[in-house]
PDB file of C-alpha atoms in Angstrom:
ATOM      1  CA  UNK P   1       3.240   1.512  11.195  1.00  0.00           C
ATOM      2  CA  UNK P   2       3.824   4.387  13.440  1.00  0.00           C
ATOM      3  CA  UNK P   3       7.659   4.438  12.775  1.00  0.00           C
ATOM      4  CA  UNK P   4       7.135   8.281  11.841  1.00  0.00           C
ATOM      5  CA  UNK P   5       6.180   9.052  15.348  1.00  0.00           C
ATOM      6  CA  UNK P   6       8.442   9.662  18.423  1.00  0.00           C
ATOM      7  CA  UNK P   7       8.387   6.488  20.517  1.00  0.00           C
ATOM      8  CA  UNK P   8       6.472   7.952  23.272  1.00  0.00           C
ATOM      9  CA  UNK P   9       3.187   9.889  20.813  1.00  0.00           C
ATOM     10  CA  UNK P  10       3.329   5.986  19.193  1.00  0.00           C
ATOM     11  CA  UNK P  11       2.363   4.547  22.211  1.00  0.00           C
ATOM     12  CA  UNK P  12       0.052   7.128  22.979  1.00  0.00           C
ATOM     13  CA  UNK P  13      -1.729   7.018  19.617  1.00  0.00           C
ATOM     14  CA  UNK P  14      -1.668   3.080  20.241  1.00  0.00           C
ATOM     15  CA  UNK P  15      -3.812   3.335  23.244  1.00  0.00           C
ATOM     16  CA  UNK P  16      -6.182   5.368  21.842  1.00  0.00           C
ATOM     17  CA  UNK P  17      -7.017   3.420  18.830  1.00  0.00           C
ATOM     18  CA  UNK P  18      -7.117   0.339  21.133  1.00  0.00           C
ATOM     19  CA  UNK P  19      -9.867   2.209  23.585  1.00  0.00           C
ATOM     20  CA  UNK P  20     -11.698   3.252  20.386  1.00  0.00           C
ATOM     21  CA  UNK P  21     -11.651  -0.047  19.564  1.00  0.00           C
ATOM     22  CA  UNK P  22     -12.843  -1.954  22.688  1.00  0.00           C
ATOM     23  CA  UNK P  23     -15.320   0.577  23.001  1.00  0.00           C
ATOM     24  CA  UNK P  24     -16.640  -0.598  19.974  1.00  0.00           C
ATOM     25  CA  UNK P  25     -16.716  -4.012  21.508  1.00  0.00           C
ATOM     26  CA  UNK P  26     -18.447  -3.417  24.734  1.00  0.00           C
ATOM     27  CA  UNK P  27     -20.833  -1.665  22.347  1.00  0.00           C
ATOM     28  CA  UNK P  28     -20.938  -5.316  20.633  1.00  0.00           C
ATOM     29  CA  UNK P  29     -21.729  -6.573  24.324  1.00  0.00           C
ATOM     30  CA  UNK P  30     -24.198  -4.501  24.697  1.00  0.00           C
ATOM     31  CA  UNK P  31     -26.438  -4.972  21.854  1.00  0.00           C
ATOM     32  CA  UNK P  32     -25.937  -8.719  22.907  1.00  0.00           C
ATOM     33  CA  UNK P  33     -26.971  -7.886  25.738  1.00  0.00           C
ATOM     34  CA  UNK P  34     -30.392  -6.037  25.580  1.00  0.00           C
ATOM     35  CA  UNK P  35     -31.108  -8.131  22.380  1.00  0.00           C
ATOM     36  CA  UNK P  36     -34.251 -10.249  22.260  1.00  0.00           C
ATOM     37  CA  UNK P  37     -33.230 -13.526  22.963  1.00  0.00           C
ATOM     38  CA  UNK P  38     -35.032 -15.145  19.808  1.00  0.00           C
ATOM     39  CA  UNK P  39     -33.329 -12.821  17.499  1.00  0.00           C
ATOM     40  CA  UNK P  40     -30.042 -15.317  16.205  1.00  0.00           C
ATOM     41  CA  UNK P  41     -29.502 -12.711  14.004  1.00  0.00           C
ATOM     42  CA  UNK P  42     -28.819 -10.031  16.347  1.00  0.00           C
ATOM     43  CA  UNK P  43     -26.342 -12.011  18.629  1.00  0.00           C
ATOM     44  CA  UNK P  44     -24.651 -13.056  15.569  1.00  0.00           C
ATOM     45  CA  UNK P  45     -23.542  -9.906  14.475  1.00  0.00           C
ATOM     46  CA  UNK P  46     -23.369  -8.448  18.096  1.00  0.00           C
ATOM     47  CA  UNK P  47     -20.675 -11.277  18.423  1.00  0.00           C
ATOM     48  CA  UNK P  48     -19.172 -10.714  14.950  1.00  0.00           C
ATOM     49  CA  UNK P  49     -18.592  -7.320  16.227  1.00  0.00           C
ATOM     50  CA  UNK P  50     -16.946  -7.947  19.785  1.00  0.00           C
ATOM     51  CA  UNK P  51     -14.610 -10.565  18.136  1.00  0.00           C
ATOM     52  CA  UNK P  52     -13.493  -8.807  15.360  1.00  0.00           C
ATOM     53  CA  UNK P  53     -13.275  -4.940  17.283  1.00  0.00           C
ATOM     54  CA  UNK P  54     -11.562  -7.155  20.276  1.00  0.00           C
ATOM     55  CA  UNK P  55      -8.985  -8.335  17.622  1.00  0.00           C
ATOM     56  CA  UNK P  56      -8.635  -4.758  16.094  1.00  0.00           C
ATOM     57  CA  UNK P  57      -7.768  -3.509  19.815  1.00  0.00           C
ATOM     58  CA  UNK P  58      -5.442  -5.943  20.507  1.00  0.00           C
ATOM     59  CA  UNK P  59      -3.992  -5.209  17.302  1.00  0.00           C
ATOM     60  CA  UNK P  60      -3.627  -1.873  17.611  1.00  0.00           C
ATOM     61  CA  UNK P  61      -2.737  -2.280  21.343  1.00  0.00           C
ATOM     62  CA  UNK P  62       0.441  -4.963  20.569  1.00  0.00           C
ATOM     63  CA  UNK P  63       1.357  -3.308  17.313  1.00  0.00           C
ATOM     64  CA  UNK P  64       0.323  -6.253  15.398  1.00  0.00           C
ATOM     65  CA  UNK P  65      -1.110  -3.682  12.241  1.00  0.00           C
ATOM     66  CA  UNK P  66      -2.058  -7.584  10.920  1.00  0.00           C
ATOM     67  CA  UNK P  67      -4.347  -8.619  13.300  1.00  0.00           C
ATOM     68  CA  UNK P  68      -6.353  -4.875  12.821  1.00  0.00           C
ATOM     69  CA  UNK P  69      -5.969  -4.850   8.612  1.00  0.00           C
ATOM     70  CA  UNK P  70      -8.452  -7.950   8.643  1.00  0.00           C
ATOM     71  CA  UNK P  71     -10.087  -7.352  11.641  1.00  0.00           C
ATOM     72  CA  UNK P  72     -11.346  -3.639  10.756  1.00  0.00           C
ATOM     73  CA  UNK P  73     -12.796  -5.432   7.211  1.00  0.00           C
ATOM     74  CA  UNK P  74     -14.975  -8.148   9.369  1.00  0.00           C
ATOM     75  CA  UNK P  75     -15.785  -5.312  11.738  1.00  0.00           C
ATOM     76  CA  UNK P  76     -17.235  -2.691   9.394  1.00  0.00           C
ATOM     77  CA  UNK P  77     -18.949  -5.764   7.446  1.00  0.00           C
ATOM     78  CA  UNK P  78     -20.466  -7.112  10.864  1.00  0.00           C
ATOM     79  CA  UNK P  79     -21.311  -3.264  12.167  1.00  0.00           C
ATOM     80  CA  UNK P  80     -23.406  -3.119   8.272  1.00  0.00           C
ATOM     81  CA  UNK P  81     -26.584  -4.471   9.698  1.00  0.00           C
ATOM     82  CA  UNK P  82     -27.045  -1.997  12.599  1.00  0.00           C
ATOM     83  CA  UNK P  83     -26.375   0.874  10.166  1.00  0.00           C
ATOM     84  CA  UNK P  84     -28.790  -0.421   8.173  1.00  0.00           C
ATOM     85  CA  UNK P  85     -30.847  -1.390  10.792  1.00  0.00           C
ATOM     86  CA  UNK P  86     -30.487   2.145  12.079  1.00  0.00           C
ATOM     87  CA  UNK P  87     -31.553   3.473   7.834  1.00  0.00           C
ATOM     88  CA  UNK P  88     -34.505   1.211   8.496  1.00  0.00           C
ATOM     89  CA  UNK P  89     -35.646   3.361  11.783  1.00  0.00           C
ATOM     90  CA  UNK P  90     -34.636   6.477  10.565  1.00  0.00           C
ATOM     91  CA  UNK P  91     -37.153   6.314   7.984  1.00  0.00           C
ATOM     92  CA  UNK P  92     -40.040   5.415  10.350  1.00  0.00           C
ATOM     93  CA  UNK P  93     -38.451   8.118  13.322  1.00  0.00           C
ATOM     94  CA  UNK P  94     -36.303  10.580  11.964  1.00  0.00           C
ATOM     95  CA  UNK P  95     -34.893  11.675  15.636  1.00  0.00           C
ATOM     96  CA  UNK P  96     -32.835   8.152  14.610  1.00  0.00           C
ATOM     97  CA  UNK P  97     -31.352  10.185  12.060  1.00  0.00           C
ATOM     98  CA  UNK P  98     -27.880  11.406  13.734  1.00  0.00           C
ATOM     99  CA  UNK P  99     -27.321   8.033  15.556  1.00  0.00           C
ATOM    100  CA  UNK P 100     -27.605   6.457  11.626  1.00  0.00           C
ATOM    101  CA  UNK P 101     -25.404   9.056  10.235  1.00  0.00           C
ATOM    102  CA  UNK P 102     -22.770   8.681  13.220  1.00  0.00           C
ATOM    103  CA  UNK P 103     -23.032   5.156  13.204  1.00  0.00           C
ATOM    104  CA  UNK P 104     -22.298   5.058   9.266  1.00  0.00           C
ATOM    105  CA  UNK P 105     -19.519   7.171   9.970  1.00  0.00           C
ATOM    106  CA  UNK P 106     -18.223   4.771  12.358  1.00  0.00           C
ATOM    107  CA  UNK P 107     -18.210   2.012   9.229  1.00  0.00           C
ATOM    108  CA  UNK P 108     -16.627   4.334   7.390  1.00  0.00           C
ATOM    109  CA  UNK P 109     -13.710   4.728  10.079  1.00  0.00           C
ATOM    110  CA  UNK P 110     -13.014   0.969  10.008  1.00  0.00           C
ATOM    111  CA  UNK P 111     -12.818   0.924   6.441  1.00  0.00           C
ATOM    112  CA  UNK P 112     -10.429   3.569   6.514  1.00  0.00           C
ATOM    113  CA  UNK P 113      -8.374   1.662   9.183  1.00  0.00           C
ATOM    114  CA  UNK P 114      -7.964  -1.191   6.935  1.00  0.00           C
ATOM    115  CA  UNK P 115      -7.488   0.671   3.979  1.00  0.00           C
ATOM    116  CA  UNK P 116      -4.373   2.406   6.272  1.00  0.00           C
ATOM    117  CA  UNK P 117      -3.188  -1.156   7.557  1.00  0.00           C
ATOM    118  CA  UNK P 118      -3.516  -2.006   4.210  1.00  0.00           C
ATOM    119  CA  UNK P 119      -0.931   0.748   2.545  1.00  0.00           C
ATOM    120  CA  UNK P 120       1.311  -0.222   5.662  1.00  0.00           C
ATOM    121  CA  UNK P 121       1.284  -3.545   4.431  1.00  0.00           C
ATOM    122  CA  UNK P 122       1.630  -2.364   0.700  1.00  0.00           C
ATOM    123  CA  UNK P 123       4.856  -0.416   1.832  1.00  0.00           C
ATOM    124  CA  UNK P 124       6.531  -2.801   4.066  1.00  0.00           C
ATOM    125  CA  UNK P 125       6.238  -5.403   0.642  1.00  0.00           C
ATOM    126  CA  UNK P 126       8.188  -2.876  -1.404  1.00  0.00           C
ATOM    127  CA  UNK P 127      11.010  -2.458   1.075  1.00  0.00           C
ATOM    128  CA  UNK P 128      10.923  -6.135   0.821  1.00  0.00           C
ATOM    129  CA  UNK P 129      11.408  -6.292  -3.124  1.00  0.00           C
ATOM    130  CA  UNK P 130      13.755  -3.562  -2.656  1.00  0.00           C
ATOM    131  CA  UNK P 131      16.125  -5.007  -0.160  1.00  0.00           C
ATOM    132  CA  UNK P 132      15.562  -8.623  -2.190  1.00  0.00           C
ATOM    133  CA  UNK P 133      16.523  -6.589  -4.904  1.00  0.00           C
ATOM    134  CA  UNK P 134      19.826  -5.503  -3.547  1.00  0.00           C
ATOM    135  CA  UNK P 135      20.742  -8.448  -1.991  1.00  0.00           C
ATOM    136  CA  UNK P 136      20.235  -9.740  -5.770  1.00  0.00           C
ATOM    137  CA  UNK P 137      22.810  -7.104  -7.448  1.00  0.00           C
ATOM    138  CA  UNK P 138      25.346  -8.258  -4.554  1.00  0.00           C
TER     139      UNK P 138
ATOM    140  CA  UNK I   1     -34.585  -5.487  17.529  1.00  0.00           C
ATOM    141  CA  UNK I   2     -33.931  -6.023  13.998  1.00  0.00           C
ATOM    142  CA  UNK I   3     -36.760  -5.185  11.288  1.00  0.00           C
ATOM    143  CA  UNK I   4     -35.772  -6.618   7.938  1.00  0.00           C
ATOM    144  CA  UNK I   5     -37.690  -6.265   5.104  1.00  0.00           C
ATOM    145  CA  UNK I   6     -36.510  -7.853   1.626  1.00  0.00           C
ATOM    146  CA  UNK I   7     -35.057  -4.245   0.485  1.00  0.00           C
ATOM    147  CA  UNK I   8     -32.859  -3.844   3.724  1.00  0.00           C
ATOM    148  CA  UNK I   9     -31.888  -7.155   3.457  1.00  0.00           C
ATOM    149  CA  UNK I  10     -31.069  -6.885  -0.008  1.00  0.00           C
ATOM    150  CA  UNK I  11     -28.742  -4.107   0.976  1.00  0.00           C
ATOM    151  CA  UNK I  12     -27.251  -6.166   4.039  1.00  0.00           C
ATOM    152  CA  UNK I  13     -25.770  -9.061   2.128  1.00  0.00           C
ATOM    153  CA  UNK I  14     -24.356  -6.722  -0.429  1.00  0.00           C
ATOM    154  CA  UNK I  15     -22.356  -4.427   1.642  1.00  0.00           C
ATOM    155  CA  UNK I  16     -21.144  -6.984   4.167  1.00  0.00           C
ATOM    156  CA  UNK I  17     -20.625  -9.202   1.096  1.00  0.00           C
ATOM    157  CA  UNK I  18     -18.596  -6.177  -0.077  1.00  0.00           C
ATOM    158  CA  UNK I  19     -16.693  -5.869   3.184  1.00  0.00           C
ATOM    159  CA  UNK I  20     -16.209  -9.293   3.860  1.00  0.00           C
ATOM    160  CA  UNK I  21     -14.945  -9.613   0.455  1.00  0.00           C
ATOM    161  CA  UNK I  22     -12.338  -6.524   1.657  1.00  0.00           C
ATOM    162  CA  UNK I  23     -11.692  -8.895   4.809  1.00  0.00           C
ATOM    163  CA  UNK I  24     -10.718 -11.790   2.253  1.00  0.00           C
ATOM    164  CA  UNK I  25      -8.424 -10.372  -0.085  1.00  0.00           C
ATOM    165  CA  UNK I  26      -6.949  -8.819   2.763  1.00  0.00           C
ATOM    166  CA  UNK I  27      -6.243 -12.404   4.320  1.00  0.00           C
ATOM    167  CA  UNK I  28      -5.437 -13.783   1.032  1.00  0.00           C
ATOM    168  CA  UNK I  29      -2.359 -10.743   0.588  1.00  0.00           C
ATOM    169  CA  UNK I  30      -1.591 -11.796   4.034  1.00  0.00           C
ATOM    170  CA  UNK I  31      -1.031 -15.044   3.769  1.00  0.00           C
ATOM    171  CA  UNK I  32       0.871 -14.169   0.410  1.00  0.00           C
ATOM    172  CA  UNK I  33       2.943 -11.580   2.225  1.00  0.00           C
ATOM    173  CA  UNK I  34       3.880 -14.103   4.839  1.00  0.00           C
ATOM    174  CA  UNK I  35       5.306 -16.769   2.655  1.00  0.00           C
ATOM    175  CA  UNK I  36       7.371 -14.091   0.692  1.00  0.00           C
ATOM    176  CA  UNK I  37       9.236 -13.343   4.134  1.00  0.00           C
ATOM    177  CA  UNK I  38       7.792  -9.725   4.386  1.00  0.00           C
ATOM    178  CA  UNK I  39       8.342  -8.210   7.854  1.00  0.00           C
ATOM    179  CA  UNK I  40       5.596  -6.956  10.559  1.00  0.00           C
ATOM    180  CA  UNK I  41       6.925  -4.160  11.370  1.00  0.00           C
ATOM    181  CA  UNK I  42       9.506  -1.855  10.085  1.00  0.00           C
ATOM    182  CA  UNK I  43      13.230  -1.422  11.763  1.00  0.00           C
ATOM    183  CA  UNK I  44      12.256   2.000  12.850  1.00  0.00           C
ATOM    184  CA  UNK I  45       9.383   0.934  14.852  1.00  0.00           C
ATOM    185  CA  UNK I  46      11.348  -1.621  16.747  1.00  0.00           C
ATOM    186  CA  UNK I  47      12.713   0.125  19.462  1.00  0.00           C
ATOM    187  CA  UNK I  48      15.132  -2.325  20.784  1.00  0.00           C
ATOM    188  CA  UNK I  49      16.204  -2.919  16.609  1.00  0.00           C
ATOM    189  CA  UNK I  50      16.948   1.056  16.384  1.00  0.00           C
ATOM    190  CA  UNK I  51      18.999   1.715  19.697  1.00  0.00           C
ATOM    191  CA  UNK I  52      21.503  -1.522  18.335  1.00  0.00           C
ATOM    192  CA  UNK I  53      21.860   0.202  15.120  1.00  0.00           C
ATOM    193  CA  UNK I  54      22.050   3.374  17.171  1.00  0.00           C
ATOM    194  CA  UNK I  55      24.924   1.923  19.164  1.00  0.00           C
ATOM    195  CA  UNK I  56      26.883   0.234  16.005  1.00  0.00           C
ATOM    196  CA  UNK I  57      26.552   3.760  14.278  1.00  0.00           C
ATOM    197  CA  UNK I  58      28.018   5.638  17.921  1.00  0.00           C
ATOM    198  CA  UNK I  59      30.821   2.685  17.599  1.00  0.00           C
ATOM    199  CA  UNK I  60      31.586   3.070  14.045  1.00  0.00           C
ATOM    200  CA  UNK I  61      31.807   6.852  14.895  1.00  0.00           C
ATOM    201  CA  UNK I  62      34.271   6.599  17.661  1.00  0.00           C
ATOM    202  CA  UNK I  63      36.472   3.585  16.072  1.00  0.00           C
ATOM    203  CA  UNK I  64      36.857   4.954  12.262  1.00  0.00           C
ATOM    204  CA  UNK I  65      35.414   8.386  12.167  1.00  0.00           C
ATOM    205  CA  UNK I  66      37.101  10.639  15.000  1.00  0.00           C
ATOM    206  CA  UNK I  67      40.630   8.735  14.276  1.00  0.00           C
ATOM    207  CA  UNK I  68      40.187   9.521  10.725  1.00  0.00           C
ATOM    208  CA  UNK I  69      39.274  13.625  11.629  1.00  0.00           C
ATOM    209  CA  UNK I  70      41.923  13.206  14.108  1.00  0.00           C
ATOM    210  CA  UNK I  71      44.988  12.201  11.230  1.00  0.00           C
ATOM    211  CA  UNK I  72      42.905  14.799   8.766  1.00  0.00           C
ATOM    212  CA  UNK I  73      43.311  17.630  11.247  1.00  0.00           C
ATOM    213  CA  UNK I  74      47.238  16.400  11.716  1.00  0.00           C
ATOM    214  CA  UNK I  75      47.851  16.125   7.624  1.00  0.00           C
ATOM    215  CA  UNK I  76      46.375  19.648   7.238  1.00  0.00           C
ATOM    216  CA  UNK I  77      48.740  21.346   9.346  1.00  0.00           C
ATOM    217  CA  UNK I  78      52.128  19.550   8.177  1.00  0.00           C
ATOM    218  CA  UNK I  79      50.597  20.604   4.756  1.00  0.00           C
ATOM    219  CA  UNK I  80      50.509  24.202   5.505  1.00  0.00           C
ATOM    220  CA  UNK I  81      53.864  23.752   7.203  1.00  0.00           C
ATOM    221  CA  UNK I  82      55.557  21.990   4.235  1.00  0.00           C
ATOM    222  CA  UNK I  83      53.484  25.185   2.309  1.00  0.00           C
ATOM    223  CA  UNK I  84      55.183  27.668   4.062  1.00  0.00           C
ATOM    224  CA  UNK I  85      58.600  26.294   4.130  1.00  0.00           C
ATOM    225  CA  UNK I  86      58.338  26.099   0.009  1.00  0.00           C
ATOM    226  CA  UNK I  87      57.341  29.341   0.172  1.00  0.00           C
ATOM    227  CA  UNK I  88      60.548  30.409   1.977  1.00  0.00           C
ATOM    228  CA  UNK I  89      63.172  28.429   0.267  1.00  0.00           C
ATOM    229  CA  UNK I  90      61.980  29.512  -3.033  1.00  0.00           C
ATOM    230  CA  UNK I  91      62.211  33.339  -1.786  1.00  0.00           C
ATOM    231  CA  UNK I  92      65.738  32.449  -0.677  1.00  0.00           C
ATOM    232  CA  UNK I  93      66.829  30.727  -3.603  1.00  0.00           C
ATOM    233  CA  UNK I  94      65.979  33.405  -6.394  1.00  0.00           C
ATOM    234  CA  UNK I  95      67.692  36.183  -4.190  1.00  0.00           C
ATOM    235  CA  UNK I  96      70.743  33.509  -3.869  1.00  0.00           C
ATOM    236  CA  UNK I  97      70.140  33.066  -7.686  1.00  0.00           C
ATOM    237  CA  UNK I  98      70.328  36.915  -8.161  1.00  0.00           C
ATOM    238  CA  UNK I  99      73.117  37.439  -6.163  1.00  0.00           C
ATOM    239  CA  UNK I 100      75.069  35.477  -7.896  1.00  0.00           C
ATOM    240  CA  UNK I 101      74.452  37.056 -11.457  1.00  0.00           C
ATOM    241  CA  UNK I 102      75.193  39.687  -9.771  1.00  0.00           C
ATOM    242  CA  UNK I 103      78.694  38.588  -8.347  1.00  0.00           C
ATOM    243  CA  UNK I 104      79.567  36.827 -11.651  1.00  0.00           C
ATOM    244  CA  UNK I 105      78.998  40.336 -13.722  1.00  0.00           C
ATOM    245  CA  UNK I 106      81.113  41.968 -11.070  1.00  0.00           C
ATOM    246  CA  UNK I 107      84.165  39.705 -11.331  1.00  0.00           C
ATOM    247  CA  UNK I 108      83.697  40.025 -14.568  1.00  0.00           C
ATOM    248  CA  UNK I 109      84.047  44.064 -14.821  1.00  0.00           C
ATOM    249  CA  UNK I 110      86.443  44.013 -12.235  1.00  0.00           C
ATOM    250  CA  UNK I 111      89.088  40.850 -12.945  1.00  0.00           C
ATOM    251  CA  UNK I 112      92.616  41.651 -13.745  1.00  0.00           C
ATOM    252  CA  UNK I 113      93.019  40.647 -17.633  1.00  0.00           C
ATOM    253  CA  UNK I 114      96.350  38.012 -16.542  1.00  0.00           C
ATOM    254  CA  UNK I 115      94.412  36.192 -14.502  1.00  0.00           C
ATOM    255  CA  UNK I 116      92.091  33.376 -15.599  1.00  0.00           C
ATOM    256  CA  UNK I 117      89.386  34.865 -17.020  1.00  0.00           C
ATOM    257  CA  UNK I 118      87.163  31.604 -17.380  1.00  0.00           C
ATOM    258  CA  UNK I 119      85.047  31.007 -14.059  1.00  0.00           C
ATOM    259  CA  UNK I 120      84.120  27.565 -12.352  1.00  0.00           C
ATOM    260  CA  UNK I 121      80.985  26.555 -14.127  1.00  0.00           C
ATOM    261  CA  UNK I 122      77.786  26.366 -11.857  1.00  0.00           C
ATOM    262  CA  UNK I 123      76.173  23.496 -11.253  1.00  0.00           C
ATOM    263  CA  UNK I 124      73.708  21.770 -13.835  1.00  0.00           C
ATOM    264  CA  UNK I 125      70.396  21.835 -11.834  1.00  0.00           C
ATOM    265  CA  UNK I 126      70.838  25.952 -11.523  1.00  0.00           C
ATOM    266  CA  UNK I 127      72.633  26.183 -14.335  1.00  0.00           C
ATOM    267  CA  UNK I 128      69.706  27.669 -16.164  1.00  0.00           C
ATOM    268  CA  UNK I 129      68.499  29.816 -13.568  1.00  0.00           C
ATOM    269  CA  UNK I 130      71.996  31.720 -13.138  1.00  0.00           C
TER     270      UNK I 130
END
């Protein structure tokens, strides 16, 4: 995925999409964490987000662009609720404003991760047909 | 923590239905893309994949290329030798071929009318030339 890169800027870009990610997930943690107990809801999707950002991480950590093209979909599906959650507060206290608009932007970032993993994968099957191709004309 | 009312909730299900739904084709092309053999990750990437092609390219190099410049280099200069050499023996041979038009018309003029007056006949491959 990063085959355009010198070897060591790849790992270097690596690391920093894995931090960005496991921050996300001790961000998942957290909201566990200082949840109210009887909301399900709310450790659901604090869980949905540590297991799917902890995938992503490990993803982008091990080079496995795989494990972070699904991940980065369940992550920005399980991160919808606290942007909407955030919407929701924003329109009673608009000093929630920012945090909404950052943490939409956030979403947005995951999306675009998986759209990326997704053209990897998209690329990697055409050198596939192509090579099939010419092992075919052989 | 969470405050749902109906509209927010509304709007939950449909974008993590949308995203999940992004989650699930992805998995579905995955699983696709693994039974058609596709690879993880490209040649390039592999670091350990590009320094043996490195090496086999450094090997081919050293085994066809440089013996191949090496006879090149050799060729060239027996060409411009054998060029040279042409060069020379044709200079020589037209002067030879002159001077002997030049003999011939002078034992012509100057050969005493008893003797022989028919002269040995030059060979056929300069025959034209003289």
């Amino acid at each position: 995925m990063y085959s355009w890169l010198p070897p060591r800027q790849r790992l270097i870009v690596r690391a920093a999409l894995a931090t960005a990610w496991w921050l996300v997930t001790l961000g998942g943690i957290a909201s566990i964490v200082v949840n109210d107990p009887s909301n399900i809801l709310g450790d659901v999707f604090g869980a949905a987000v540590v297991a799917t950002s902890g995938v992503a991480g490990a993803g982008a950590a091990w080079n496995r662009f795989r494990w972070e093209w699904i991940a980065a979909w369940f992550a920005a599906a399980s991160l919808t609720p606290f942007v909407l959650m955030s919407v929701a507060a924003s329109y009673r206290n608009i000093q929630a404003l920012p945090g909404t608009i950052l943490l939409a932007a956030l979403a947005a970032s995951f999306c675009a991760r998986a759209l990326l993993c997704a053209a990897h994968a998209a690329k990697l099957r055409e050198q596939h047909e192509a090579t099939r191709g010419d092992a075919g004309d052989v | 923590m969470f405050d749902w009312s109906p509209v927010w909730t509304f709007a939950g299900v449909i974008v993590v239905g949308l995203f999940g739904t992004g989650g699930i084709v992805a998995w579905r092309r995955l699983q696709h893309d693994k039974k058609i053999g596709v690879q993880t990750t490209e040649i390039a990437e592999d670091d350990a994949e590009a320094k043996r092609w490195q090496s086999i390219i450094e090997t081919q190099t050293k085994v066809l290329l440089e013996p191949m410049q090496r006879r090149l280099g050799e060729l060239e200069t027996t060409v411009a030798e054998l060029q040279a050499s042409l060069d020379r023996r044709n200079r020589q041979y037209w002067a030879a071929i002159s001077y002997i038009r030049t003999l011939l018309m002078w034992i012509h003029r100057f050969m005493p009318d008893e003797l022989e007056q028919t002269a040995p006949q030059p060979p056929v491959t300069i025959n034209e030339d003289v």
